[in-house]
PDB file of C-alpha atoms in Angstrom:
ATOM      1  CA  MET A  17       0.000   0.000   0.000  1.00 47.00           C
ATOM      2  CA  SER A  18       1.440   3.330  -1.048  1.00 46.00           C
ATOM      3  CA  ASN A  19       2.120   5.892   1.642  1.00 49.00           C
ATOM      4  CA  ASN A  20       3.176   8.797  -0.619  1.00 46.00           C
ATOM      5  CA  ARG A  21       0.621  11.197   0.692  1.00 44.00           C
ATOM      6  CA  SER A  22       1.677  14.768   1.241  1.00 42.00           C
ATOM      7  CA  ILE A  23       0.270  17.849   2.837  1.00 40.00           C
ATOM      8  CA  ASP A  24      -0.595  20.832   0.704  1.00 44.00           C
ATOM      9  CA  PRO A  25       0.310  24.353   1.916  1.00 41.00           C
ATOM     10  CA  ASP A  26      -3.252  25.019   2.988  1.00 43.00           C
ATOM     11  CA  GLY A  27      -3.263  22.033   5.310  1.00 43.00           C
ATOM     12  CA  MET A  28      -5.348  19.834   2.999  1.00 42.00           C
ATOM     13  CA  SER A  29      -4.139  16.272   2.493  1.00 43.00           C
ATOM     14  CA  GLY A  30      -3.983  14.880  -0.989  1.00 45.00           C
ATOM     15  CA  PRO A  31      -2.147  12.535  -3.309  1.00 43.00           C
ATOM     16  CA  GLY A  32       0.381  15.126  -4.412  1.00 45.00           C
ATOM     17  CA  LEU A  33       1.949  18.500  -3.582  1.00 42.00           C
ATOM     18  CA  HIS A  34      -0.011  21.650  -4.363  1.00 45.00           C
ATOM     19  CA  TYR A  35       2.091  24.823  -4.740  1.00 40.00           C
ATOM     20  CA  THR A  36       0.638  28.199  -3.970  1.00 42.00           C
ATOM     21  CA  ALA A  37       1.924  31.764  -4.197  1.00 44.00           C
ATOM     22  CA  ARG A  38       2.348  31.791  -0.431  1.00 46.00           C
ATOM     23  CA  GLN A  39       4.909  29.024  -0.680  1.00 50.00           C
ATOM     24  CA  PHE A  40       7.011  30.795  -3.364  1.00 45.00           C
ATOM     25  CA  PRO A  41       6.543  34.548  -2.936  1.00 51.00           C
ATOM     26  CA  VAL A  42       7.197  36.504  -6.085  1.00 50.00           C
ATOM     27  CA  SER A  43       9.961  39.123  -5.707  1.00 51.00           C
ATOM     28  CA  ARG A  44       8.814  42.360  -7.252  1.00 51.00           C
ATOM     29  CA  PRO A  45      11.583  44.527  -8.762  1.00 56.00           C
ATOM     30  CA  MET A  46      12.225  47.762  -6.958  1.00 66.00           C
ATOM     31  CA  SER A  47      11.296  50.920  -8.789  1.00 77.00           C
ATOM     32  CA  PRO A  48      14.314  53.141  -9.501  1.00 83.00           C
ATOM     33  CA  THR A  49      14.290  56.570  -7.930  1.00 90.00           C
ATOM     34  CA  HIS A  50      15.409  59.769  -9.596  1.00 92.00           C
ATOM     35  CA  ALA A  51      18.134  61.825  -7.908  1.00 92.00           C
ATOM     36  CA  THR A  52      20.861  64.342  -8.673  1.00 93.00           C
ATOM     37  CA  ARG A  53      24.336  63.191  -7.721  1.00 95.00           C
ATOM     38  CA  ALA A  54      28.023  63.801  -8.328  1.00 96.00           C
ATOM     39  CA  VAL A  55      29.460  60.555  -9.693  1.00 97.00           C
ATOM     40  CA  LEU A  56      33.198  60.060  -9.196  1.00 97.00           C
ATOM     41  CA  PHE A  57      35.447  57.390 -10.660  1.00 96.00           C
ATOM     42  CA  VAL A  58      38.924  56.927  -9.175  1.00 95.00           C
ATOM     43  CA  ASP A  59      41.513  54.498 -10.539  1.00 91.00           C
ATOM     44  CA  ILE A  60      44.876  53.417  -9.187  1.00 89.00           C
ATOM     45  CA  SER A  61      47.755  53.360 -11.691  1.00 83.00           C
ATOM     46  CA  GLY A  62      51.098  51.636 -11.329  1.00 79.00           C
ATOM     47  CA  SER A  63      49.976  48.334  -9.810  1.00 80.00           C
ATOM     48  CA  THR A  64      51.541  46.272 -12.629  1.00 80.00           C
ATOM     49  CA  ARG A  65      54.995  47.589 -11.785  1.00 78.00           C
ATOM     50  CA  LEU A  66      54.229  47.051  -8.112  1.00 79.00           C
ATOM     51  CA  TYR A  67      53.401  43.356  -8.632  1.00 84.00           C
ATOM     52  CA  GLU A  68      56.572  42.881 -10.655  1.00 82.00           C
ATOM     53  CA  THR A  69      58.717  44.531  -7.971  1.00 82.00           C
ATOM     54  CA  LEU A  70      57.157  43.433  -4.681  1.00 83.00           C
ATOM     55  CA  GLY A  71      55.540  40.142  -5.571  1.00 86.00           C
ATOM     56  CA  ASP A  72      51.867  39.223  -5.476  1.00 87.00           C
ATOM     57  CA  GLU A  73      51.165  39.231  -1.741  1.00 87.00           C
ATOM     58  CA  ARG A  74      52.898  42.507  -0.834  1.00 87.00           C
ATOM     59  CA  ALA A  75      51.558  44.272  -3.911  1.00 86.00           C
ATOM     60  CA  LEU A  76      48.012  43.065  -3.246  1.00 89.00           C
ATOM     61  CA  ALA A  77      48.238  44.340   0.325  1.00 88.00           C
ATOM     62  CA  ARG A  78      49.554  47.698  -0.875  1.00 87.00           C
ATOM     63  CA  VAL A  79      46.751  48.121  -3.419  1.00 89.00           C
ATOM     64  CA  GLY A  80      44.256  47.057  -0.744  1.00 90.00           C
ATOM     65  CA  ARG A  81      45.493  49.791   1.585  1.00 91.00           C
ATOM     66  CA  SER A  82      45.108  52.339  -1.175  1.00 91.00           C
ATOM     67  CA  LEU A  83      41.548  51.244  -1.930  1.00 93.00           C
ATOM     68  CA  ALA A  84      40.700  51.347   1.777  1.00 93.00           C
ATOM     69  CA  MET A  85      42.115  54.875   1.998  1.00 95.00           C
ATOM     70  CA  LEU A  86      40.009  56.013  -0.965  1.00 95.00           C
ATOM     71  CA  ALA A  87      36.886  54.539   0.644  1.00 95.00           C
ATOM     72  CA  ARG A  88      37.591  56.317   3.953  1.00 95.00           C
ATOM     73  CA  VAL A  89      38.093  59.645   2.226  1.00 95.00           C
ATOM     74  CA  CYS A  90      34.873  59.156   0.286  1.00 95.00           C
ATOM     75  CA  GLU A  91      32.869  58.440   3.426  1.00 95.00           C
ATOM     76  CA  ASP A  92      34.548  61.209   5.450  1.00 95.00           C
ATOM     77  CA  CYS A  93      33.455  63.678   2.761  1.00 95.00           C
ATOM     78  CA  GLY A  94      29.863  62.506   2.894  1.00 95.00           C
ATOM     79  CA  GLY A  95      29.983  60.162  -0.078  1.00 94.00           C
ATOM     80  CA  LYS A  96      29.319  56.482  -0.646  1.00 95.00           C
ATOM     81  CA  VAL A  97      31.329  53.849  -2.476  1.00 95.00           C
ATOM     82  CA  VAL A  98      28.873  52.246  -4.886  1.00 94.00           C
ATOM     83  CA  LYS A  99      31.242  49.569  -6.144  1.00 93.00           C
ATOM     84  CA  THR A 100      34.900  48.684  -6.565  1.00 89.00           C
ATOM     85  CA  MET A 101      36.221  47.560  -9.940  1.00 86.00           C
ATOM     86  CA  GLY A 102      39.688  46.034 -10.005  1.00 83.00           C
ATOM     87  CA  ASP A 103      42.029  48.809  -8.912  1.00 87.00           C
ATOM     88  CA  GLY A 104      39.358  51.495  -8.826  1.00 91.00           C
ATOM     89  CA  ALA A 105      36.089  52.602  -7.299  1.00 94.00           C
ATOM     90  CA  MET A 106      32.871  54.370  -8.209  1.00 95.00           C
ATOM     91  CA  CYS A 107      31.566  56.834  -5.635  1.00 96.00           C
ATOM     92  CA  VAL A 108      28.559  59.139  -5.375  1.00 96.00           C
ATOM     93  CA  PHE A 109      28.094  62.423  -3.531  1.00 97.00           C
ATOM     94  CA  GLU A 110      25.115  64.683  -3.039  1.00 95.00           C
ATOM     95  CA  THR A 111      26.955  67.798  -4.222  1.00 96.00           C
ATOM     96  CA  ALA A 112      29.682  68.684  -6.679  1.00 95.00           C
ATOM     97  CA  ASP A 113      31.539  70.477  -3.860  1.00 95.00           C
ATOM     98  CA  ALA A 114      31.710  67.301  -1.768  1.00 96.00           C
ATOM     99  CA  ALA A 115      32.961  65.246  -4.722  1.00 96.00           C
ATOM    100  CA  LEU A 116      35.752  67.667  -5.633  1.00 96.00           C
ATOM    101  CA  ARG A 117      36.818  68.091  -2.009  1.00 95.00           C
ATOM    102  CA  ALA A 118      37.046  64.310  -1.763  1.00 95.00           C
ATOM    103  CA  SER A 119      39.017  64.200  -5.026  1.00 95.00           C
ATOM    104  CA  ARG A 120      41.576  66.655  -3.701  1.00 94.00           C
ATOM    105  CA  LEU A 121      41.914  64.779  -0.406  1.00 94.00           C
ATOM    106  CA  MET A 122      42.316  61.472  -2.235  1.00 94.00           C
ATOM    107  CA  GLN A 123      45.270  62.883  -4.193  1.00 92.00           C
ATOM    108  CA  GLU A 124      46.850  64.312  -1.047  1.00 90.00           C
ATOM    109  CA  LYS A 125      46.443  61.084   0.943  1.00 92.00           C
ATOM    110  CA  ASN A 126      47.773  59.047  -1.956  1.00 88.00           C
ATOM    111  CA  ASP A 127      50.929  61.169  -1.995  1.00 84.00           C
ATOM    112  CA  GLU A 128      51.340  60.668   1.748  1.00 85.00           C
ATOM    113  CA  GLN A 129      51.136  56.877   1.360  1.00 81.00           C
ATOM    114  CA  GLN A 130      54.048  56.629  -1.054  1.00 77.00           C
ATOM    115  CA  ASP A 131      57.007  54.602   0.169  1.00 75.00           C
ATOM    116  CA  PRO A 132      60.321  55.923  -1.249  1.00 70.00           C
ATOM    117  CA  GLY A 133      61.605  52.367  -1.447  1.00 71.00           C
ATOM    118  CA  GLU A 134      58.744  51.089  -3.604  1.00 75.00           C
ATOM    119  CA  PRO A 135      57.289  51.940  -7.022  1.00 76.00           C
ATOM    120  CA  ALA A 136      54.782  54.763  -6.763  1.00 77.00           C
ATOM    121  CA  LEU A 137      51.046  54.257  -7.086  1.00 83.00           C
ATOM    122  CA  GLY A 138      49.271  57.144  -8.738  1.00 85.00           C
ATOM    123  CA  ILE A 139      45.562  57.844  -9.017  1.00 90.00           C
ATOM    124  CA  HIS A 140      43.484  59.621 -11.615  1.00 91.00           C
ATOM    125  CA  ILE A 141      39.948  60.862 -11.049  1.00 95.00           C
ATOM    126  CA  GLY A 142      36.976  61.866 -13.171  1.00 95.00           C
ATOM    127  CA  CYS A 143      33.744  63.426 -11.971  1.00 96.00           C
ATOM    128  CA  HIS A 144      30.419  64.680 -13.343  1.00 96.00           C
ATOM    129  CA  PHE A 145      27.327  66.042 -11.596  1.00 97.00           C
ATOM    130  CA  GLY A 146      23.831  65.403 -12.919  1.00 95.00           C
ATOM    131  CA  PRO A 147      20.651  63.309 -12.796  1.00 95.00           C
ATOM    132  CA  VAL A 148      20.904  59.589 -12.053  1.00 94.00           C
ATOM    133  CA  LEU A 149      18.656  56.617 -11.405  1.00 92.00           C
ATOM    134  CA  GLU A 150      19.222  54.837  -8.092  1.00 90.00           C
ATOM    135  CA  ASN A 151      18.148  51.237  -7.685  1.00 89.00           C
ATOM    136  CA  ALA A 152      19.201  48.482  -5.283  1.00 86.00           C
ATOM    137  CA  GLY A 153      22.303  50.355  -4.156  1.00 85.00           C
ATOM    138  CA  ASP A 154      23.577  51.104  -7.661  1.00 89.00           C
ATOM    139  CA  VAL A 155      23.306  54.187  -9.881  1.00 92.00           C
ATOM    140  CA  TYR A 156      22.673  54.378 -13.615  1.00 92.00           C
ATOM    141  CA  GLY A 157      22.237  56.855 -16.399  1.00 92.00           C
ATOM    142  CA  ASP A 158      23.968  59.317 -18.667  1.00 92.00           C
ATOM    143  CA  THR A 159      25.702  61.068 -15.758  1.00 94.00           C
ATOM    144  CA  VAL A 160      27.415  57.804 -14.781  1.00 94.00           C
ATOM    145  CA  ASN A 161      28.516  57.153 -18.345  1.00 92.00           C
ATOM    146  CA  LEU A 162      29.904  60.665 -18.764  1.00 93.00           C
ATOM    147  CA  ALA A 163      31.763  60.492 -15.431  1.00 94.00           C
ATOM    148  CA  ALA A 164      33.415  57.265 -16.584  1.00 92.00           C
ATOM    149  CA  ARG A 165      34.413  58.849 -19.911  1.00 90.00           C
ATOM    150  CA  VAL A 166      35.870  61.875 -18.119  1.00 90.00           C
ATOM    151  CA  ALA A 167      37.867  59.622 -15.785  1.00 91.00           C
ATOM    152  CA  GLY A 168      39.359  57.989 -18.850  1.00 87.00           C
ATOM    153  CA  LEU A 169      40.711  61.374 -19.938  1.00 85.00           C
ATOM    154  CA  ALA A 170      42.492  62.026 -16.639  1.00 87.00           C
ATOM    155  CA  LYS A 171      46.203  61.313 -16.408  1.00 83.00           C
ATOM    156  CA  ILE A 172      48.041  60.150 -13.313  1.00 82.00           C
ATOM    157  CA  GLY A 173      47.825  62.827 -10.645  1.00 85.00           C
ATOM    158  CA  GLN A 174      44.951  64.613 -12.385  1.00 89.00           C
ATOM    159  CA  ILE A 175      41.356  65.362 -11.441  1.00 93.00           C
ATOM    160  CA  ILE A 176      39.185  65.995 -14.499  1.00 93.00           C
ATOM    161  CA  THR A 177      35.596  67.211 -14.394  1.00 94.00           C
ATOM    162  CA  THR A 178      33.176  68.809 -16.813  1.00 93.00           C
ATOM    163  CA  ALA A 179      32.705  72.547 -17.242  1.00 91.00           C
ATOM    164  CA  GLU A 180      29.064  71.967 -16.339  1.00 93.00           C
ATOM    165  CA  THR A 181      30.106  70.502 -12.995  1.00 94.00           C
ATOM    166  CA  ALA A 182      32.691  73.242 -12.389  1.00 92.00           C
ATOM    167  CA  GLY A 183      29.917  75.791 -12.863  1.00 91.00           C
ATOM    168  CA  LYS A 184      28.125  74.345  -9.830  1.00 92.00           C
ATOM    169  CA  LEU A 185      31.085  74.657  -7.450  1.00 92.00           C
ATOM    170  CA  ALA A 186      31.360  77.149  -4.601  1.00 91.00           C
ATOM    171  CA  PRO A 187      33.596  80.151  -5.464  1.00 88.00           C
ATOM    172  CA  GLU A 188      36.588  78.913  -3.446  1.00 86.00           C
ATOM    173  CA  LEU A 189      36.512  75.620  -5.349  1.00 90.00           C
ATOM    174  CA  ALA A 190      35.533  77.019  -8.739  1.00 88.00           C
ATOM    175  CA  GLY A 191      38.782  79.011  -8.698  1.00 85.00           C
ATOM    176  CA  ARG A 192      40.685  75.724  -8.884  1.00 88.00           C
ATOM    177  CA  ALA A 193      38.941  74.582 -12.071  1.00 89.00           C
ATOM    178  CA  ARG A 194      41.081  75.264 -15.133  1.00 84.00           C
ATOM    179  CA  ARG A 195      39.213  74.984 -18.408  1.00 83.00           C
ATOM    180  CA  LEU A 196      41.038  72.743 -20.875  1.00 80.00           C
ATOM    181  CA  HIS A 197      39.209  72.101 -24.130  1.00 77.00           C
ATOM    182  CA  SER A 198      36.184  70.417 -25.658  1.00 79.00           C
ATOM    183  CA  VAL A 199      36.416  66.729 -26.510  1.00 76.00           C
ATOM    184  CA  PRO A 200      34.140  64.389 -28.453  1.00 77.00           C
ATOM    185  CA  VAL A 201      32.559  61.838 -26.136  1.00 74.00           C
ATOM    186  CA  LYS A 202      31.037  58.566 -27.266  1.00 73.00           C
ATOM    187  CA  GLY A 203      27.267  58.727 -27.035  1.00 73.00           C
ATOM    188  CA  LYS A 204      27.159  62.540 -27.032  1.00 76.00           C
ATOM    189  CA  GLN A 205      26.086  64.536 -30.070  1.00 75.00           C
ATOM    190  CA  GLU A 206      28.091  67.585 -29.002  1.00 81.00           C
ATOM    191  CA  ALA A 207      31.628  67.841 -27.648  1.00 82.00           C
ATOM    192  CA  VAL A 208      31.986  68.119 -23.873  1.00 86.00           C
ATOM    193  CA  THR A 209      34.096  70.882 -22.334  1.00 88.00           C
ATOM    194  CA  ILE A 210      36.363  69.536 -19.622  1.00 89.00           C
ATOM    195  CA  CYS A 211      38.291  71.195 -16.796  1.00 89.00           C
ATOM    196  CA  GLU A 212      41.203  70.142 -14.627  1.00 89.00           C
ATOM    197  CA  PHE A 213      40.634  70.632 -10.919  1.00 92.00           C
ATOM    198  CA  LEU A 214      43.970  71.788  -9.488  1.00 89.00           C
ATOM    199  CA  TRP A 215      44.345  70.009  -6.170  1.00 88.00           C
ATOM    200  CA  GLN A 216      47.791  71.388  -5.315  1.00 79.00           C
ATOM    201  CA  ASP A 217      48.211  74.963  -4.118  1.00 69.00           C
ATOM    202  CA  SER A 218      50.280  77.208  -6.353  1.00 53.00           C
ATOM    203  CA  ASP A 219      52.643  77.791  -3.435  1.00 45.00           C
ATOM    204  CA  ASP A 220      53.422  74.062  -3.540  1.00 40.00           C
ATOM    205  CA  LEU A 221      55.185  74.419  -6.879  1.00 38.00           C
ATOM    206  CA  THR A 222      58.840  73.586  -6.458  1.00 40.00           C
ATOM    207  CA  GLN A 223      60.564  76.725  -7.731  1.00 38.00           C
ATOM    208  CA  PHE A 224      64.330  76.952  -7.886  1.00 37.00           C
ATOM    209  CA  GLY A 225      66.781  79.650  -8.823  1.00 35.00           C
ATOM    210  CA  THR A 226      67.524  83.163  -7.637  1.00 33.00           C
ATOM    211  CA  GLY A 227      63.911  84.244  -7.378  1.00 37.00           C
ATOM    212  CA  THR A 228      64.431  86.864 -10.066  1.00 38.00           C
ATOM    213  CA  ASP A 229      61.363  87.753 -12.105  1.00 40.00           C
ATOM    214  CA  HIS A 230      62.050  86.259 -15.504  1.00 40.00           C
ATOM    215  CA  GLY A 231      59.194  88.110 -17.137  1.00 43.00           C
ATOM    216  CA  ARG A 232      55.940  86.998 -18.635  1.00 49.00           C
ATOM    217  CA  MET A 233      56.320  83.811 -20.684  1.00 46.00           C
ATOM    218  CA  THR A 234      54.501  83.829 -23.986  1.00 62.00           C
ATOM    219  CA  ARG A 235      55.963  80.790 -25.738  1.00 85.00           C
ATOM    220  CA  LEU A 236      57.485  77.423 -24.865  1.00 91.00           C
ATOM    221  CA  VAL A 237      59.514  75.464 -27.392  1.00 93.00           C
ATOM    222  CA  LEU A 238      60.353  71.775 -26.825  1.00 94.00           C
ATOM    223  CA  ARG A 239      62.648  69.660 -28.993  1.00 94.00           C
ATOM    224  CA  TYR A 240      63.215  65.910 -28.861  1.00 94.00           C
ATOM    225  CA  GLU A 241      64.679  63.445 -31.354  1.00 91.00           C
ATOM    226  CA  GLY A 242      64.309  65.811 -34.311  1.00 90.00           C
ATOM    227  CA  ARG A 243      60.737  66.891 -33.464  1.00 91.00           C
ATOM    228  CA  GLU A 244      59.638  70.293 -32.183  1.00 91.00           C
ATOM    229  CA  TRP A 245      56.591  71.547 -30.267  1.00 90.00           C
ATOM    230  CA  ARG A 246      55.668  75.235 -29.845  1.00 88.00           C
ATOM    231  CA  PHE A 247      53.086  76.497 -27.372  1.00 85.00           C
ATOM    232  CA  GLU A 248      51.730  80.005 -26.985  1.00 77.00           C
ATOM    233  CA  GLY A 249      48.479  79.355 -25.141  1.00 68.00           C
ATOM    234  CA  PRO A 250      46.784  76.607 -23.106  1.00 67.00           C
ATOM    235  CA  ALA A 251      48.761  73.436 -23.603  1.00 72.00           C
ATOM    236  CA  GLU A 252      49.588  70.049 -22.171  1.00 82.00           C
ATOM    237  CA  LEU A 253      52.180  67.527 -23.335  1.00 89.00           C
ATOM    238  CA  THR A 254      52.795  64.119 -21.769  1.00 92.00           C
ATOM    239  CA  PHE A 255      56.070  62.158 -21.746  1.00 94.00           C
ATOM    240  CA  GLY A 256      56.667  58.438 -21.137  1.00 92.00           C
ATOM    241  CA  ARG A 257      57.305  55.006 -22.601  1.00 90.00           C
ATOM    242  CA  ASP A 258      53.595  54.405 -23.112  1.00 88.00           C
ATOM    243  CA  GLY A 259      52.559  54.713 -26.738  1.00 85.00           C
ATOM    244  CA  ALA A 260      49.590  56.825 -25.647  1.00 83.00           C
ATOM    245  CA  CYS A 261      51.891  59.652 -24.481  1.00 87.00           C
ATOM    246  CA  ASP A 262      52.293  62.727 -26.674  1.00 88.00           C
ATOM    247  CA  VAL A 263      56.071  62.241 -26.598  1.00 91.00           C
ATOM    248  CA  VAL A 264      57.120  58.592 -26.465  1.00 91.00           C
ATOM    249  CA  VAL A 265      60.447  58.448 -24.637  1.00 91.00           C
ATOM    250  CA  ALA A 266      62.870  55.754 -25.813  1.00 85.00           C
ATOM    251  CA  ASP A 267      64.540  55.361 -22.439  1.00 86.00           C
ATOM    252  CA  ARG A 268      64.526  52.189 -20.329  1.00 86.00           C
ATOM    253  CA  LYS A 269      64.531  54.198 -17.065  1.00 90.00           C
ATOM    254  CA  ALA A 270      61.497  56.257 -18.040  1.00 92.00           C
ATOM    255  CA  SER A 271      58.088  55.322 -16.606  1.00 92.00           C
ATOM    256  CA  ARG A 272      55.169  54.529 -18.865  1.00 89.00           C
ATOM    257  CA  GLN A 273      53.483  57.770 -17.759  1.00 91.00           C
ATOM    258  CA  HIS A 274      56.532  59.726 -16.674  1.00 94.00           C
ATOM    259  CA  ALA A 275      55.844  63.473 -16.694  1.00 93.00           C
ATOM    260  CA  ARG A 276      53.865  66.261 -18.290  1.00 91.00           C
ATOM    261  CA  VAL A 277      54.303  69.912 -19.170  1.00 92.00           C
ATOM    262  CA  GLU A 278      51.314  72.226 -18.945  1.00 86.00           C
ATOM    263  CA  ARG A 279      50.581  75.938 -18.947  1.00 82.00           C
ATOM    264  CA  ARG A 280      49.192  77.539 -15.802  1.00 74.00           C
ATOM    265  CA  ARG A 281      48.212  81.133 -16.207  1.00 68.00           C
ATOM    266  CA  ASP A 282      51.302  82.646 -17.868  1.00 71.00           C
ATOM    267  CA  LYS A 283      53.811  79.981 -16.750  1.00 78.00           C
ATOM    268  CA  TYR A 284      54.763  76.526 -17.984  1.00 86.00           C
ATOM    269  CA  VAL A 285      55.094  73.805 -15.357  1.00 87.00           C
ATOM    270  CA  LEU A 286      56.845  70.429 -15.516  1.00 92.00           C
ATOM    271  CA  ALA A 287      55.213  67.770 -13.281  1.00 89.00           C
ATOM    272  CA  ASP A 288      56.918  64.452 -12.476  1.00 90.00           C
ATOM    273  CA  HIS A 289      54.768  61.319 -11.951  1.00 90.00           C
ATOM    274  CA  SER A 290      57.499  58.712 -12.318  1.00 90.00           C
ATOM    275  CA  SER A 291      59.256  56.077 -10.254  1.00 87.00           C
ATOM    276  CA  ASN A 292      62.831  57.185 -11.022  1.00 89.00           C
ATOM    277  CA  GLY A 293      62.343  60.956 -11.096  1.00 92.00           C
ATOM    278  CA  THR A 294      62.867  63.650 -13.718  1.00 94.00           C
ATOM    279  CA  TRP A 295      66.184  65.515 -14.018  1.00 93.00           C
ATOM    280  CA  VAL A 296      66.320  69.157 -15.163  1.00 94.00           C
ATOM    281  CA  ARG A 297      69.301  71.389 -15.884  1.00 92.00           C
ATOM    282  CA  PHE A 298      68.939  75.064 -16.709  1.00 91.00           C
ATOM    283  CA  ILE A 299      71.514  76.352 -19.180  1.00 92.00           C
ATOM    284  CA  GLY A 300      74.166  78.396 -17.389  1.00 86.00           C
ATOM    285  CA  GLU A 301      73.587  76.742 -14.007  1.00 84.00           C
ATOM    286  CA  ALA A 302      76.051  74.165 -12.725  1.00 77.00           C
ATOM    287  CA  GLU A 303      73.680  72.128 -10.583  1.00 80.00           C
ATOM    288  CA  GLY A 304      70.844  70.031 -11.941  1.00 87.00           C
ATOM    289  CA  ILE A 305      67.483  69.509 -10.237  1.00 90.00           C
ATOM    290  CA  VAL A 306      65.821  66.166  -9.564  1.00 90.00           C
ATOM    291  CA  LEU A 307      62.016  66.116  -9.300  1.00 90.00           C
ATOM    292  CA  ARG A 308      60.377  63.221  -7.498  1.00 87.00           C
ATOM    293  CA  ARG A 309      56.614  63.601  -7.770  1.00 84.00           C
ATOM    294  CA  GLU A 310      57.171  67.359  -7.649  1.00 83.00           C
ATOM    295  CA  GLU A 311      56.540  70.275  -9.976  1.00 82.00           C
ATOM    296  CA  LEU A 312      58.924  72.837 -11.414  1.00 86.00           C
ATOM    297  CA  MET A 313      58.280  76.113 -13.202  1.00 85.00           C
ATOM    298  CA  LEU A 314      60.260  76.166 -16.455  1.00 90.00           C
ATOM    299  CA  ARG A 315      62.229  79.301 -17.305  1.00 87.00           C
ATOM    300  CA  ALA A 316      64.934  80.418 -19.724  1.00 90.00           C
ATOM    301  CA  SER A 317      66.240  77.231 -21.402  1.00 94.00           C
ATOM    302  CA  GLY A 318      67.579  73.845 -20.450  1.00 95.00           C
ATOM    303  CA  LEU A 319      67.431  70.062 -20.714  1.00 96.00           C
ATOM    304  CA  ILE A 320      65.080  67.428 -19.312  1.00 96.00           C
ATOM    305  CA  CYS A 321      66.068  63.770 -18.761  1.00 94.00           C
ATOM    306  CA  PHE A 322      63.759  60.977 -17.676  1.00 93.00           C
ATOM    307  CA  GLY A 323      64.882  58.710 -14.844  1.00 91.00           C
ATOM    308  CA  HIS A 324      68.589  59.617 -14.943  1.00 87.00           C
ATOM    309  CA  VAL A 325      71.035  62.506 -15.084  1.00 87.00           C
ATOM    310  CA  LEU A 326      72.416  63.708 -18.388  1.00 81.00           C
ATOM    311  CA  GLU A 327      75.885  62.306 -17.731  1.00 75.00           C
ATOM    312  CA  GLU A 328      74.577  58.732 -17.610  1.00 70.00           C
ATOM    313  CA  GLY A 329      73.729  59.018 -21.293  1.00 67.00           C
ATOM    314  CA  GLU A 330      70.774  56.606 -21.091  1.00 72.00           C
ATOM    315  CA  GLY A 331      68.745  58.537 -23.646  1.00 79.00           C
ATOM    316  CA  ALA A 332      68.498  61.823 -25.487  1.00 89.00           C
ATOM    317  CA  PRO A 333      67.251  64.766 -23.382  1.00 93.00           C
ATOM    318  CA  VAL A 334      64.341  67.032 -24.199  1.00 96.00           C
ATOM    319  CA  GLU A 335      65.505  70.574 -24.921  1.00 96.00           C
ATOM    320  CA  PHE A 336      63.283  73.446 -23.816  1.00 95.00           C
ATOM    321  CA  SER A 337      63.323  77.214 -24.124  1.00 94.00           C
ATOM    322  CA  CYS A 338      60.890  79.833 -22.814  1.00 89.00           C
ATOM    323  CA  GLU A 339      60.670  82.881 -25.070  1.00 77.00           C
TER     324      GLU A 339
END
C-alpha cells in the first residue's frame, strides 16, 4: 500500500503536492528613484609595476590599503562607495563640492602613502554632476557614463571634471577649475568641455633659482629626437614610454606615464609622476634639479632627462626654451 501522501500548503491532504503563491513569494523589482548626484570614478595606476617589484602578496596588500584609503576619504566627505572595480572605485556624492573636495583629499592622501623604497602608485579621477537613477544600491544613467568617460581622460595625478560641474562649485573651489578644451565623447552629439581641478596649491610648486622675475612667458619650445613643439596658449604635453603619451620616450629608465608639461596662467610647469624621477638642468647653471613627484616652473632654457642625469647618457634629453 502506497504511503506517498503529502500535505498541501493550505493544510489539505492529498495525493500530491499543491504549490501556492504563499509558498514561493514573487519578488517584485524595486522601482528606480530619480536623484541628482556627483558621480566620481577613481583608478589606481602603477599596480603592474608594483606586482613585478614586490611580488603578489605585498603588492596586493599595498593596493588594498590604497583602496581602503580612498573609501575612507569618500565616506569622510559625505559620499558612498557604490562599487569597486579592479584597482578602482565608483563613488557618489550629493553635491559637486563634496565630490571635488574628496578628489583633492584622495590625491593628497595618496601622496602621503608613497614609500620611497617602492614603485609609486598614482591615481586619476573623473567626476560629473547630474541626474541619475538609483536602484538596489547602484546608480545608472547618462551622468554615470559621462563620469566614466571623463575619468578615462584624466592622467596620473589629475582630477578631471566637466565645465558643467565646475559651474556648480562654490567660489573657493571654482577658482581651482582650469578649463582645458572640448572633446568628443562617445554617445554625445556635441563635444563636452572639460576642466582640470587643481588640487595642489600654487605655493606648492617647487621653484628653484635666484627668485628673479624672468618676465611673462609667452611661448614654450620643446625639442626631442628631431621633433619640435611650440606652445603660446593653453597646452599640455605628456612624456613616457607608453605609446599613448604625446612624446614617447625611448629610455629604459622612463616610466610609462613619466611626466607632463602644462601651462598655468602665464607659466609653464613640468610635473613628475614617475618612479625614477625627472632631471632638469637650466643652461648656465652648474647644478641640476631632480624632481620626485614634484613640480617645477620652467624658465629660460635647459634640458630634461627621464629617470637619470644627463651624464649617464641613457637617452636623449628634451631641450626646452621659454621665449
